Amino acid sequence: MNRMLTSLASVILCASASAQEERSRPPITGIAAVQFYSTNMNSARSFYTRVMSGEGTPSDACRWCERSSIGGERPMTTFPFLMQLSSGQNLVLATAPKTPPSNLFYEMVLATDDVQAMKKYLAAKKIPILKMRDSSDEYFAVIDPEGHRIGFRRPTNASTPRAWSNLRIIHVGFVVRDPDAEDRFYRDILGFHVYWHGGRKDDETSWVDMQVPDGTDWIEYMLNVPANADHHTLGVMNHMALGVPDIHAAEEQLRKNGWSGNEQPKVGRDGKWQLNLYDPDDTRVELMEFTPTQKPCCSEFTGPHPGQHP
């Protein structure tokens, strides 16, 4: 009898462990924030507040940013600038180290309704959770296979509408050299799916757009980037895109705000109107219409397009 009970207990424990491994993934509804390093905070602040008509707030408004530093892994990082879009998303600038890295992309944060459940889910998938100076129920971070820092937090309510209240982050792009490894993380574990892919030529793939499983935002694999890419190239590749309903109206507003760039709106290979801006650190800020105006090259869209509101 004792032997039978012991065997039964073992079966129950194994079943429990198996269920833990098969823990369901909490929803991932979009991009909550993106963070870049800045080497000249005053110039960057001027760019994002004056040119983008965004309102910066003191660093103490970003509670989860203060927990983003990794004890023992890198020096303490300060986050003196946060801009909250009316979508509730955040753009955050971190003070760059004295010797700035060529890659100024700091972190992308994904929105999930249940942060703790997501943490347990990733832990069950054997994804290491980064150690924080202060534990938090609101935020945690991991490192993806390419070494990019990926955070998770609850989505926040929309801020007070301003002149650019229709702006929202619709995608974040970063350099990817091993797309298969990234797929195992973003597709197989997090549930992302291909939204569109294409290249400068019809028969090549330079960009793969991976859409979140429970929303319309996406990340963009920037492929075929040389290993020795310089700061400017990395600034072009590691970027964020802000969705607008009308690219020409957006350009007109930018000119009124003092932007004097030489870039002109153009239709991208995905069939969407876009306009590229560059902040003082050469980080690309892409404005993009929500929907295509013509048929895309290379592949069809396989997911819903974003809109003005998440």
Backbone as numpy.savetxt, mean C-alpha at the origin, in Angstrom:
# Nx Ny Nz CAx CAy CAz Cx Cy Cz
-9.04 -48.99 28.73 -9.88 -47.77 28.73 -9.01 -46.51 28.73
-7.98 -46.50 29.59 -7.09 -45.33 29.65 -6.41 -45.11 28.31
-6.00 -46.25 27.69 -5.34 -46.13 26.39 -6.31 -45.55 25.36
-7.58 -45.95 25.43 -8.59 -45.43 24.50 -8.81 -43.94 24.71
-8.88 -43.52 25.97 -9.08 -42.10 26.27 -7.89 -41.28 25.81
-6.69 -41.84 25.99 -5.49 -41.14 25.55 -5.49 -40.96 24.04
-5.89 -42.01 23.32 -5.96 -41.93 21.87 -6.99 -40.91 21.42
-8.15 -40.91 22.10 -9.21 -39.96 21.77 -8.74 -38.53 22.00
-8.04 -38.31 23.10 -7.52 -36.97 23.40 -6.53 -36.53 22.33
-5.71 -37.47 21.86 -4.73 -37.15 20.82 -5.43 -36.74 19.53
-6.51 -37.46 19.20 -7.26 -37.13 17.99 -7.86 -35.74 18.09
-8.42 -35.42 19.26 -9.03 -34.10 19.47 -7.98 -33.00 19.36
-6.81 -33.23 19.95 -5.74 -32.23 19.89 -5.27 -32.03 18.46
-5.14 -33.12 17.72 -4.71 -33.02 16.32 -5.75 -32.26 15.49
-7.02 -32.56 15.75 -8.09 -31.87 15.02 -8.09 -30.38 15.34
-7.84 -30.06 16.62 -7.78 -28.66 17.03 -6.63 -27.95 16.36
-5.47 -28.63 16.30 -4.30 -28.04 15.66 -4.55 -27.83 14.18
-5.22 -28.81 13.55 -5.53 -28.69 12.13 -6.47 -27.52 11.87
-7.46 -27.36 12.74 -8.41 -26.24 12.60 -7.69 -24.91 12.75
-6.69 -24.90 13.65 -5.92 -23.67 13.86 -5.16 -23.31 12.58
-4.60 -24.37 11.93 -3.85 -24.14 10.71 -4.76 -23.62 9.60
-6.04 -24.09 9.62 -6.97 -23.73 8.57 -7.82 -22.51 8.96
-7.34 -21.73 9.89 -8.05 -20.53 10.32 -8.42 -19.68 9.11
-9.65 -19.21 9.06 -10.09 -18.43 7.91 -9.47 -17.04 7.93
-9.24 -16.50 6.73 -8.63 -15.18 6.60 -9.67 -14.09 6.83
-9.39 -13.13 7.70 -10.28 -11.98 7.86 -10.29 -11.14 6.57
-11.33 -10.36 6.34 -11.40 -9.55 5.13 -10.26 -8.53 5.04
-9.78 -8.31 3.83 -8.84 -7.23 3.53 -9.56 -6.32 2.55
-9.94 -5.14 3.00 -10.86 -4.30 2.24 -10.19 -3.22 1.40
-8.90 -2.98 1.60 -8.24 -1.95 0.81 -6.93 -1.51 1.41
-6.44 -0.38 0.94 -5.20 0.22 1.44 -5.57 1.26 2.48
-5.03 1.11 3.68 -5.32 2.05 4.77 -4.34 3.20 4.80
-3.09 2.96 4.41 -2.07 4.00 4.49 -0.86 3.61 3.67
-0.07 4.61 3.32 1.23 4.38 2.71 2.21 5.35 3.35
3.43 4.89 3.57 4.45 5.70 4.22 5.71 5.73 3.37
6.27 6.93 3.24 7.54 7.10 2.53 8.51 7.85 3.43
9.79 7.60 3.22 10.81 8.42 3.86 10.89 9.76 3.15
11.28 10.79 3.90 11.55 12.10 3.32 12.88 12.62 3.85
13.69 13.16 2.95 14.98 13.72 3.36 14.89 15.22 3.64
13.79 15.83 3.24 13.58 17.26 3.48 12.11 17.45 3.85
11.83 17.36 5.13 10.44 17.34 5.57 9.71 18.65 5.26
10.40 19.77 5.35 9.74 21.05 5.08 9.28 21.14 3.62
10.16 20.72 2.69 9.79 20.75 1.28 8.68 19.76 0.98
8.77 18.58 1.58 7.73 17.57 1.37 6.40 18.04 1.93
6.44 18.64 3.11 5.21 19.16 3.72 4.57 20.20 2.80
5.40 21.07 2.22 4.89 22.09 1.32 4.25 21.46 0.08
4.90 20.44 -0.45 4.37 19.77 -1.64 3.00 19.16 -1.38
2.91 18.39 -0.32 1.67 17.64 -0.07 0.54 18.52 0.46
0.86 19.60 1.15 -0.21 20.45 1.66 -0.61 21.53 0.67
0.38 22.14 0.00 0.05 23.22 -0.93 -0.36 22.69 -2.29
0.45 21.83 -2.86 0.16 21.34 -4.20 -1.01 20.36 -4.20
-1.04 19.45 -3.21 -2.09 18.45 -3.18 -3.33 18.90 -2.41
-3.29 20.10 -1.86 -4.42 20.63 -1.10 -4.80 19.70 0.04
-3.82 19.06 0.63 -4.08 18.17 1.76 -3.74 18.86 3.06
-4.32 18.39 4.13 -4.08 18.99 5.44 -3.19 18.08 6.27
-1.99 18.55 6.60 -1.09 17.78 7.45 -1.46 17.96 8.91
-1.21 16.95 9.71 -1.51 17.01 11.13 -0.27 16.68 11.93
-0.21 17.06 13.19 0.95 16.73 14.02 1.14 15.23 14.13
2.37 14.82 14.40 2.68 13.40 14.44 1.90 12.66 15.51
1.51 13.36 16.59 0.81 12.64 17.66 -0.61 12.25 17.26
-1.04 12.72 16.07 -2.36 12.30 15.58 -2.31 10.88 15.02
-1.13 10.40 14.72 -0.98 9.06 14.15 -0.50 8.11 15.23
-1.43 7.60 16.01 -1.08 6.74 17.14 -0.39 5.46 16.70
-0.87 4.88 15.61 -0.28 3.62 15.18 1.11 3.83 14.61
1.40 5.04 14.05 2.75 5.31 13.54 3.78 5.22 14.66
3.42 5.68 15.84 4.37 5.71 16.95 4.78 4.31 17.37
3.99 3.32 16.99 4.32 1.93 17.34 5.06 1.23 16.21
5.36 1.97 15.14 5.90 1.31 13.96 7.39 1.02 14.05
8.09 1.59 15.00 9.53 1.36 15.08 9.81 -0.04 15.61
10.82 -0.66 15.08 11.15 -2.03 15.43 12.35 -2.02 16.36
12.16 -2.43 17.57 13.25 -2.43 18.52 14.39 -3.34 18.08
15.59 -2.79 18.00 16.77 -3.57 17.68 16.96 -3.85 16.21
15.97 -3.56 15.39 16.09 -3.89 13.97 16.50 -2.68 13.14
16.09 -1.51 13.54 16.49 -0.29 12.85 16.36 0.85 13.86
17.01 1.98 13.59 16.94 3.10 14.54 15.51 3.59 14.71
15.26 4.27 15.82 13.95 4.85 16.08 13.59 5.80 14.94
12.40 5.63 14.39 11.95 6.45 13.27 10.87 7.41 13.75
10.96 8.66 13.30 9.93 9.64 13.65 9.05 9.90 12.43
7.80 10.23 12.71 6.81 10.44 11.66 6.19 11.83 11.84
6.88 12.87 11.37 6.41 14.22 11.65 5.25 14.71 10.79
4.86 13.94 9.79 3.81 14.44 8.90 2.81 13.33 8.57
1.53 13.65 8.72 0.46 12.74 8.35 -0.61 13.53 7.62
-1.05 13.03 6.48 -2.15 13.66 5.75 -3.28 12.65 5.65
-4.44 13.02 6.17 -5.60 12.14 6.10 -6.49 12.58 4.96
-6.75 11.65 4.04 -7.65 11.93 2.93 -9.08 11.73 3.38
-10.01 12.27 2.61 -11.41 12.16 3.01 -11.89 10.71 2.99
-11.14 9.84 2.32 -11.46 8.42 2.31 -11.15 7.75 3.64
-10.45 8.48 4.53 -10.02 7.91 5.79 -8.62 7.32 5.71
-8.06 7.26 4.49 -6.70 6.74 4.32 -5.67 7.78 4.74
-4.46 7.31 5.02 -3.39 8.19 5.47 -2.18 8.12 4.55
-1.59 9.29 4.29 -0.24 9.38 3.73 0.65 9.84 4.87
1.71 9.10 5.14 2.59 9.41 6.26 4.02 9.55 5.75
4.72 10.58 6.21 6.12 10.77 5.87 6.98 10.51 7.10
8.00 9.69 6.92 8.93 9.36 7.99 10.26 10.07 7.73
10.89 10.54 8.78 12.19 11.18 8.65 13.23 10.16 8.21
13.90 10.42 7.08 14.89 9.49 6.56 16.12 9.45 7.46
16.83 8.32 7.49 18.08 8.24 8.25 19.11 9.24 7.71
20.16 9.47 8.47 21.19 10.41 8.05 21.78 10.01 6.70
21.95 8.73 6.51 22.35 8.22 5.19 21.12 7.58 4.56
20.39 8.34 3.73 19.11 7.84 3.22 19.29 6.62 2.31
18.37 5.68 2.37 18.42 4.55 1.44 18.01 5.00 0.04
18.44 4.27 -0.97 18.00 4.59 -2.33 16.50 4.40 -2.47
15.98 3.43 -1.75 14.55 3.14 -1.77 13.88 3.87 -0.62
13.03 4.84 -0.93 12.38 5.64 0.11 10.98 5.12 0.47
10.59 3.99 -0.10 9.32 3.36 0.28 9.49 2.75 1.67
8.63 3.16 2.62 8.77 2.69 4.00 7.77 1.58 4.33
6.50 1.80 4.00 5.50 0.81 4.40 4.18 1.03 3.66
3.49 -0.06 3.39 2.09 -0.01 2.97 1.27 -0.69 4.05
0.14 -0.09 4.39 -0.73 -0.63 5.44 -2.06 -1.04 4.80
-2.46 -2.27 5.03 -3.72 -2.79 4.51 -4.82 -2.69 5.56
-6.04 -2.49 5.10 -7.18 -2.34 6.00 -7.85 -3.69 6.23
-8.07 -4.02 7.50 -8.81 -5.22 7.87 -9.69 -4.91 9.07
-10.87 -5.48 9.11 -11.82 -5.19 10.19 -11.42 -5.83 11.51
-10.61 -6.87 11.45 -10.24 -7.59 12.68 -8.73 -7.80 12.70
-8.03 -6.86 13.33 -6.56 -6.88 13.34 -6.03 -8.10 14.07
-6.62 -8.41 15.22 -6.13 -9.54 16.00 -6.35 -10.87 15.28
-7.48 -11.02 14.63 -7.73 -12.24 13.87 -6.75 -12.37 12.71
-6.42 -11.25 12.08 -5.45 -11.29 10.99 -4.07 -11.68 11.51
-3.71 -11.15 12.66 -2.41 -11.51 13.24 -2.34 -13.01 13.52
-3.41 -13.56 14.08 -3.43 -15.00 14.38 -3.42 -15.82 13.08
-4.13 -15.33 12.08 -4.17 -16.03 10.80 -2.77 -16.11 10.19
-2.05 -14.98 10.16 -0.71 -14.97 9.57 0.27 -15.79 10.40
0.12 -15.73 11.71 0.98 -16.54 12.58 0.77 -18.02 12.30
-0.50 -18.42 12.07 -0.80 -19.81 11.76 -0.21 -20.23 10.42
0.01 -19.24 9.53 0.63 -19.50 8.24 2.16 -19.39 8.31
2.68 -19.28 9.53 4.13 -19.22 9.77 4.77 -17.94 9.23
3.99 -16.85 9.19 4.53 -15.55 8.80 4.96 -14.82 10.07
6.25 -14.50 10.22 6.71 -13.83 11.44 6.07 -12.45 11.61
5.63 -12.16 12.82 5.06 -10.85 13.16 6.18 -10.00 13.74
6.35 -8.79 13.23 7.43 -7.93 13.70 7.20 -7.51 15.14
8.29 -7.44 15.88 8.22 -7.00 17.27 8.10 -5.48 17.31
7.19 -4.98 18.14 6.96 -3.55 18.27 7.44 -3.06 19.63
7.74 -1.79 19.69 8.11 -1.19 20.97 6.94 -1.25 21.94
5.73 -1.07 21.41 4.52 -1.16 22.23 3.54 -2.06 21.50
2.99 -3.02 22.20 1.99 -3.88 21.58 0.72 -3.08 21.33
-0.04 -3.50 20.32 -1.24 -2.75 19.96 -2.29 -3.69 19.39
-3.55 -3.40 19.71 -4.65 -4.13 19.11 -5.07 -3.50 17.79
-4.46 -2.34 17.46 -4.89 -1.57 16.31 -4.02 -1.79 15.08
-2.81 -2.33 15.27 -1.84 -2.35 14.17 -0.77 -3.40 14.43
-0.31 -4.04 13.37 0.90 -4.86 13.42 1.49 -4.90 12.02
2.69 -5.44 11.89 3.35 -5.44 10.59 4.13 -6.73 10.38
4.33 -7.05 9.10 5.14 -8.19 8.69 6.06 -7.71 7.56
6.94 -8.58 7.12 7.80 -8.30 5.98 7.44 -9.28 4.87
7.17 -8.76 3.67 6.81 -9.65 2.57 8.07 -10.30 1.98
7.94 -11.25 1.06 9.11 -11.96 0.55 10.16 -11.08 -0.12
9.76 -9.89 -0.59 10.71 -8.97 -1.22 11.37 -8.04 -0.21
10.97 -8.15 1.05 11.54 -7.28 2.07 10.75 -6.01 2.33
9.57 -5.89 1.71 8.73 -4.71 1.92 7.97 -4.86 3.23
7.88 -3.77 3.98 7.13 -3.76 5.24 5.65 -3.58 4.95
4.82 -4.50 5.41 3.38 -4.48 5.17 2.67 -4.48 6.51
1.90 -3.42 6.77 1.16 -3.31 8.02 -0.30 -3.67 7.84
-0.98 -3.85 8.96 -2.42 -4.12 8.97 -3.05 -3.29 10.08
-4.15 -2.64 9.77 -4.88 -1.87 10.78 -6.35 -1.75 10.37
-7.17 -1.33 11.32 -8.58 -1.12 11.02 -8.74 0.13 10.15
-9.70 0.12 9.23 -9.97 1.33 8.46 -10.53 2.41 9.36
-10.24 3.67 9.03 -10.73 4.78 9.83 -11.84 5.50 9.09
-12.62 6.26 9.85 -13.70 7.03 9.24 -13.14 8.14 8.39
-13.92 8.57 7.42 -13.51 9.65 6.53 -13.32 10.95 7.31
-12.37 11.75 6.84 -12.12 13.04 7.47 -13.08 14.08 6.91
-12.97 15.30 7.41 -13.81 16.39 6.93 -13.49 16.68 5.47
-14.47 16.72 4.58 -14.20 16.98 3.17 -13.50 18.31 2.96
-12.52 18.31 2.02 -11.81 19.52 1.66 -11.86 19.67 0.14
-11.03 20.59 -0.38 -11.06 20.85 -1.82 -10.78 19.58 -2.63
-9.94 18.69 -2.08 -9.61 17.47 -2.79 -10.28 16.28 -2.12
-11.52 16.45 -1.71 -12.20 15.39 -0.96 -12.42 14.13 -1.79
-12.31 14.24 -3.14 -12.51 13.06 -3.97 -11.24 12.24 -4.15
-10.13 12.66 -3.53 -8.89 11.90 -3.64 -8.92 10.68 -2.72
-8.44 9.57 -3.23 -8.22 8.40 -2.39 -7.12 7.56 -3.01
-6.40 6.84 -2.16 -5.33 5.97 -2.64 -5.98 4.74 -3.26
-5.71 4.50 -4.55 -6.30 3.34 -5.20 -5.28 2.23 -5.45
-3.99 2.59 -5.52 -3.00 1.52 -5.58 -1.64 2.01 -5.11
-0.82 1.05 -4.74 0.57 1.29 -4.35 1.43 0.32 -5.14
2.49 0.85 -5.77 3.39 0.01 -6.56 4.76 -0.07 -5.92
5.39 -1.23 -6.04 6.76 -1.38 -5.53 7.50 -2.43 -6.34
8.83 -2.33 -6.29 9.69 -3.21 -7.07 9.53 -4.65 -6.60
9.37 -5.54 -7.56 9.28 -6.98 -7.28 10.23 -7.71 -8.23
11.12 -8.49 -7.67 12.08 -9.24 -8.49 11.78 -10.74 -8.52
10.96 -11.21 -7.59 10.56 -12.62 -7.57 9.03 -12.68 -7.44
8.32 -12.54 -8.58 6.85 -12.52 -8.51 6.25 -13.81 -7.98
6.92 -14.94 -8.19 6.39 -16.20 -7.68 6.34 -16.19 -6.16
7.40 -15.67 -5.54 7.43 -15.59 -4.07 6.37 -14.62 -3.57
6.21 -13.50 -4.27 5.18 -12.54 -3.88 3.78 -13.14 -4.03
3.58 -13.91 -5.10 2.28 -14.57 -5.30 1.94 -15.51 -4.15
2.93 -16.22 -3.67 2.67 -17.15 -2.56 2.19 -16.40 -1.32
2.66 -15.16 -1.17 2.24 -14.36 -0.01 0.92 -13.65 -0.29
0.88 -12.84 -1.35 -0.30 -12.00 -1.60 -1.49 -12.80 -2.15
-1.22 -13.74 -3.05 -2.33 -14.51 -3.65 -2.74 -15.68 -2.76
-1.76 -16.53 -2.43 -2.10 -17.78 -1.74 -2.47 -17.58 -0.28
-1.82 -16.64 0.41 -2.09 -16.43 1.83 -3.10 -15.31 2.06
-2.91 -14.18 1.38 -3.78 -13.02 1.63 -5.00 -12.97 0.71
-5.02 -13.76 -0.35 -6.23 -13.82 -1.18 -6.32 -12.79 -2.29
-5.23 -12.06 -2.58 -5.25 -11.11 -3.69 -5.44 -11.86 -5.02
-5.92 -11.16 -6.04 -6.07 -11.77 -7.36 -5.64 -10.77 -8.42
-5.26 -11.26 -9.59 -4.82 -10.39 -10.68 -5.98 -9.53 -11.16
-5.75 -8.22 -11.21 -6.74 -7.26 -11.69 -6.46 -6.92 -13.16
-5.18 -6.77 -13.48 -4.74 -6.48 -14.85 -3.23 -6.67 -14.89
-2.70 -7.01 -16.05 -1.25 -7.04 -16.22 -0.90 -6.57 -17.62
0.28 -5.98 -17.77 0.68 -5.48 -19.07 2.12 -5.02 -19.08
2.52 -4.44 -20.20 3.88 -3.96 -20.35 3.95 -2.87 -21.40
5.15 -2.37 -21.62 5.33 -1.33 -22.62 5.09 -1.87 -24.03
5.33 -3.17 -24.20 5.01 -3.86 -25.45 3.92 -4.89 -25.17
3.15 -5.20 -26.19 2.01 -6.10 -25.99 2.41 -7.50 -25.53
3.63 -7.91 -25.88 4.05 -9.28 -25.56 4.96 -9.36 -24.34
4.99 -8.32 -23.51 5.81 -8.37 -22.31 4.98 -7.98 -21.09
5.42 -8.43 -19.94 4.75 -8.09 -18.69 5.71 -7.32 -17.80
5.43 -6.05 -17.59 6.24 -5.20 -16.73 5.51 -4.84 -15.45
4.18 -4.94 -15.48 3.37 -4.57 -14.32 2.29 -5.62 -14.11
2.13 -6.05 -12.88 1.04 -6.96 -12.51 0.27 -6.33 -11.37
-1.00 -6.03 -11.62 -1.85 -5.41 -10.61 -2.60 -6.50 -9.84
-2.38 -6.56 -8.54 -3.00 -7.56 -7.68 -4.02 -6.88 -6.78
-5.29 -7.21 -6.96 -6.38 -6.54 -6.24 -6.66 -7.21 -4.90
-6.99 -6.37 -3.91 -7.33 -6.91 -2.59 -8.55 -7.82 -2.72
-8.68 -8.82 -1.85 -9.77 -9.79 -2.01 -11.16 -9.26 -1.70
-11.25 -8.18 -0.90 -12.57 -7.73 -0.44 -12.78 -6.24 -0.70
-12.22 -5.74 -1.81 -12.35 -4.34 -2.14 -11.86 -4.11 -3.56
-11.55 -2.85 -3.88 -11.14 -2.52 -5.25 -9.72 -1.98 -5.35
-9.07 -1.66 -4.24 -7.68 -1.17 -4.29 -6.76 -2.30 -4.74
-5.58 -1.93 -5.21 -4.64 -2.98 -5.63 -3.20 -2.57 -5.36
-2.33 -3.57 -5.39 -0.90 -3.33 -5.37 -0.38 -3.63 -6.77
0.75 -3.02 -7.12 1.30 -3.20 -8.46 2.72 -3.74 -8.36
2.92 -4.95 -8.88 4.28 -5.48 -8.99 4.99 -4.70 -10.10
6.09 -4.04 -9.77 6.91 -3.35 -10.76 8.07 -4.29 -11.11
7.98 -4.91 -12.28 8.91 -5.97 -12.67 10.03 -5.44 -13.57
11.02 -6.29 -13.78 12.13 -6.03 -14.71 12.94 -4.80 -14.34
13.07 -4.54 -13.05 13.86 -3.40 -12.57 15.27 -3.88 -12.27
16.31 -3.23 -12.82 17.69 -3.68 -12.59 18.04 -3.71 -11.10
18.88 -4.65 -10.73 19.28 -4.78 -9.32 20.03 -3.55 -8.84
20.71 -2.85 -9.75 21.47 -1.66 -9.37 20.72 -0.37 -9.68
19.39 -0.43 -9.73 18.58 0.75 -10.03 18.91 1.90 -9.09
19.00 3.11 -9.64 19.37 4.27 -8.83 18.15 4.85 -8.11
18.41 5.89 -7.34 17.37 6.52 -6.53 16.21 7.01 -7.39
16.50 7.63 -8.54 15.43 8.16 -9.38 14.53 7.05 -9.90
15.15 5.97 -10.39 14.37 4.85 -10.92 13.50 4.23 -9.84
14.07 4.06 -8.65 13.30 3.48 -7.56 12.16 4.41 -7.14
12.38 5.73 -7.26 11.33 6.69 -6.95 10.16 6.60 -7.92
10.46 6.27 -9.18 9.42 6.09 -10.18 8.65 4.80 -9.91
9.39 3.75 -9.58 8.77 2.43 -9.40 7.98 2.32 -8.10
8.58 2.75 -7.00 7.92 2.68 -5.70 7.04 3.91 -5.54
5.77 3.78 -5.75 4.90 4.94 -5.87 3.52 4.65 -5.29
2.72 5.71 -5.23 1.31 5.54 -4.89 0.48 6.23 -5.96
-0.76 5.78 -6.11 -1.68 6.37 -7.07 -2.93 6.86 -6.37
-3.33 8.07 -6.70 -4.52 8.68 -6.15 -5.60 8.72 -7.23
-6.76 8.19 -6.92 -7.84 8.15 -7.88 -8.58 9.47 -7.98
-8.89 9.88 -9.21 -9.65 11.10 -9.45 -10.72 10.80 -10.50
-11.86 11.49 -10.46 -12.90 11.24 -11.46 -12.59 11.86 -12.82
-11.79 12.95 -12.84 -11.51 13.66 -14.09 -10.07 14.15 -14.05
-9.20 13.57 -14.86 -7.78 13.91 -14.81 -7.52 15.34 -15.25
-8.29 15.85 -16.20 -8.06 17.21 -16.69 -8.49 18.25 -15.65
-9.57 17.98 -14.95 -9.97 18.87 -13.85 -8.93 18.81 -12.74
-8.36 17.64 -12.50 -7.33 17.50 -11.48 -6.09 18.30 -11.85
-5.69 18.23 -13.12 -4.52 19.00 -13.56 -4.78 20.50 -13.42
-5.96 20.93 -13.79 -6.30 22.35 -13.68 -6.20 22.83 -12.23
-6.69 22.01 -11.31 -6.60 22.37 -9.90 -5.15 22.41 -9.43
-4.35 21.46 -9.89 -2.93 21.43 -9.53 -2.23 22.69 -10.00
-2.50 23.12 -11.23 -1.87 24.34 -11.76 -2.27 25.55 -10.92
-3.53 25.60 -10.51 -3.98 26.70 -9.66 -3.26 26.67 -8.31
-2.93 25.47 -7.85 -2.25 25.33 -6.56 -0.76 25.62 -6.63
-0.25 25.85 -7.84 1.16 26.17 -7.97 2.03 25.10 -8.56
1.45 23.97 -8.95 2.26 22.93 -9.57 2.66 23.37 -10.97
3.94 23.25 -11.30 4.44 23.72 -12.60 5.20 22.63 -13.35
4.85 21.39 -13.10 5.54 20.28 -13.76 5.29 20.25 -15.25
6.19 19.58 -15.97 6.08 19.48 -17.43 5.24 18.28 -17.88
4.92 17.40 -16.95 4.13 16.22 -17.31 2.73 16.63 -17.78
2.23 15.89 -18.74 0.88 16.11 -19.25 0.05 14.84 -19.04
-1.25 14.98 -18.89 -2.09 13.78 -18.79 -1.94 12.90 -20.02
-1.98 11.61 -19.82 -1.89 10.67 -20.94 -2.69 9.42 -20.59
-3.05 8.68 -21.60 -3.75 7.41 -21.38 -2.70 6.32 -21.25
-2.73 5.61 -20.13 -1.76 4.56 -19.89 -2.09 3.29 -20.65
-1.21 2.32 -20.53 -1.40 1.05 -21.23 -2.62 0.29 -20.71
-3.06 0.67 -19.52 -4.28 0.04 -18.97 -5.55 0.75 -19.42
-5.40 1.75 -20.30 -6.57 2.44 -20.83 -7.11 3.54 -19.94
-6.41 3.88 -18.86 -6.88 4.91 -17.93 -6.05 6.18 -18.07
-6.73 7.33 -17.97 -6.02 8.60 -17.94 -5.19 8.69 -16.67
-3.96 9.23 -16.81 -3.08 9.36 -15.66 -2.19 10.59 -15.80
-1.68 11.05 -14.68 -0.76 12.18 -14.63 0.23 11.94 -13.50
1.52 12.04 -13.82 2.56 11.76 -12.83 3.13 13.04 -12.23
3.18 13.07 -10.90 3.84 14.14 -10.16 5.01 13.51 -9.40
5.95 14.35 -8.97 7.08 13.85 -8.18 7.29 14.77 -6.99
7.36 14.18 -5.81 7.57 15.00 -4.62 9.04 15.40 -4.54
9.45 16.23 -3.57 10.84 16.71 -3.51 11.89 15.61 -3.40
11.48 14.40 -3.00 12.43 13.28 -2.92 12.35 12.38 -4.14
11.68 12.84 -5.20 11.53 12.08 -6.45 10.63 10.86 -6.31
9.81 10.82 -5.28 8.81 9.75 -5.17 7.62 10.10 -6.06
7.24 9.17 -6.90 6.16 9.43 -7.85 4.80 9.36 -7.18
3.99 10.36 -7.45 2.60 10.41 -7.02 1.76 10.43 -8.30
1.11 9.34 -8.58 0.36 9.18 -9.82 -1.11 9.51 -9.59
-1.64 10.40 -10.41 -3.08 10.63 -10.41 -3.67 9.77 -11.52
-4.75 9.08 -11.23 -5.32 8.14 -12.19 -6.84 8.17 -12.11
-7.48 8.18 -13.28 -8.94 8.08 -13.28 -9.37 6.69 -12.83
-10.55 6.63 -12.23 -11.02 5.39 -11.64 -11.30 4.30 -12.68
-11.77 4.69 -13.85 -12.18 3.71 -14.85 -11.46 3.96 -16.18
-11.28 2.93 -17.00 -10.60 3.11 -18.28 -11.46 3.88 -19.27
-10.77 4.60 -20.15 -11.48 5.33 -21.20 -11.38 4.60 -22.53
-10.51 3.60 -22.60 -10.37 2.79 -23.80 -9.92 1.38 -23.41
-9.95 0.49 -24.35 -9.58 -0.91 -24.10 -8.11 -0.99 -23.69
-7.78 -1.74 -22.65 -6.39 -1.84 -22.22 -5.59 -2.75 -23.14
-4.28 -2.59 -23.09 -3.42 -3.52 -23.81 -3.30 -4.82 -23.03
-2.81 -5.84 -23.68 -2.20 -7.00 -23.02 -3.15 -7.95 -22.30
-4.11 -7.45 -21.55 -5.03 -8.32 -20.82 -6.29 -7.55 -20.48
-7.35 -8.27 -20.20 -8.60 -7.64 -19.77 -8.59 -7.45 -18.26
-9.38 -6.51 -17.78 -9.57 -6.36 -16.33 -10.39 -7.54 -15.82
-10.04 -8.02 -14.64 -10.73 -9.19 -14.09 -11.40 -8.90 -12.76
-11.47 -7.63 -12.37 -12.09 -7.28 -11.10 -12.80 -5.94 -11.23
-13.55 -5.55 -10.21 -14.28 -4.28 -10.25 -13.33 -3.09 -10.18
-13.71 -2.00 -10.84 -12.92 -0.78 -10.79 -13.24 0.00 -9.51
-12.27 0.78 -9.03 -12.53 1.60 -7.84 -13.45 2.76 -8.19
-13.96 3.39 -7.17 -14.79 4.58 -7.33 -14.32 5.66 -6.38
-15.05 6.75 -6.36 -14.66 7.87 -5.51 -14.69 7.50 -4.04
-15.59 6.61 -3.68 -15.70 6.19 -2.29 -15.35 4.71 -2.20
-14.58 4.31 -1.18 -14.18 2.90 -1.04 -15.39 1.97 -0.97
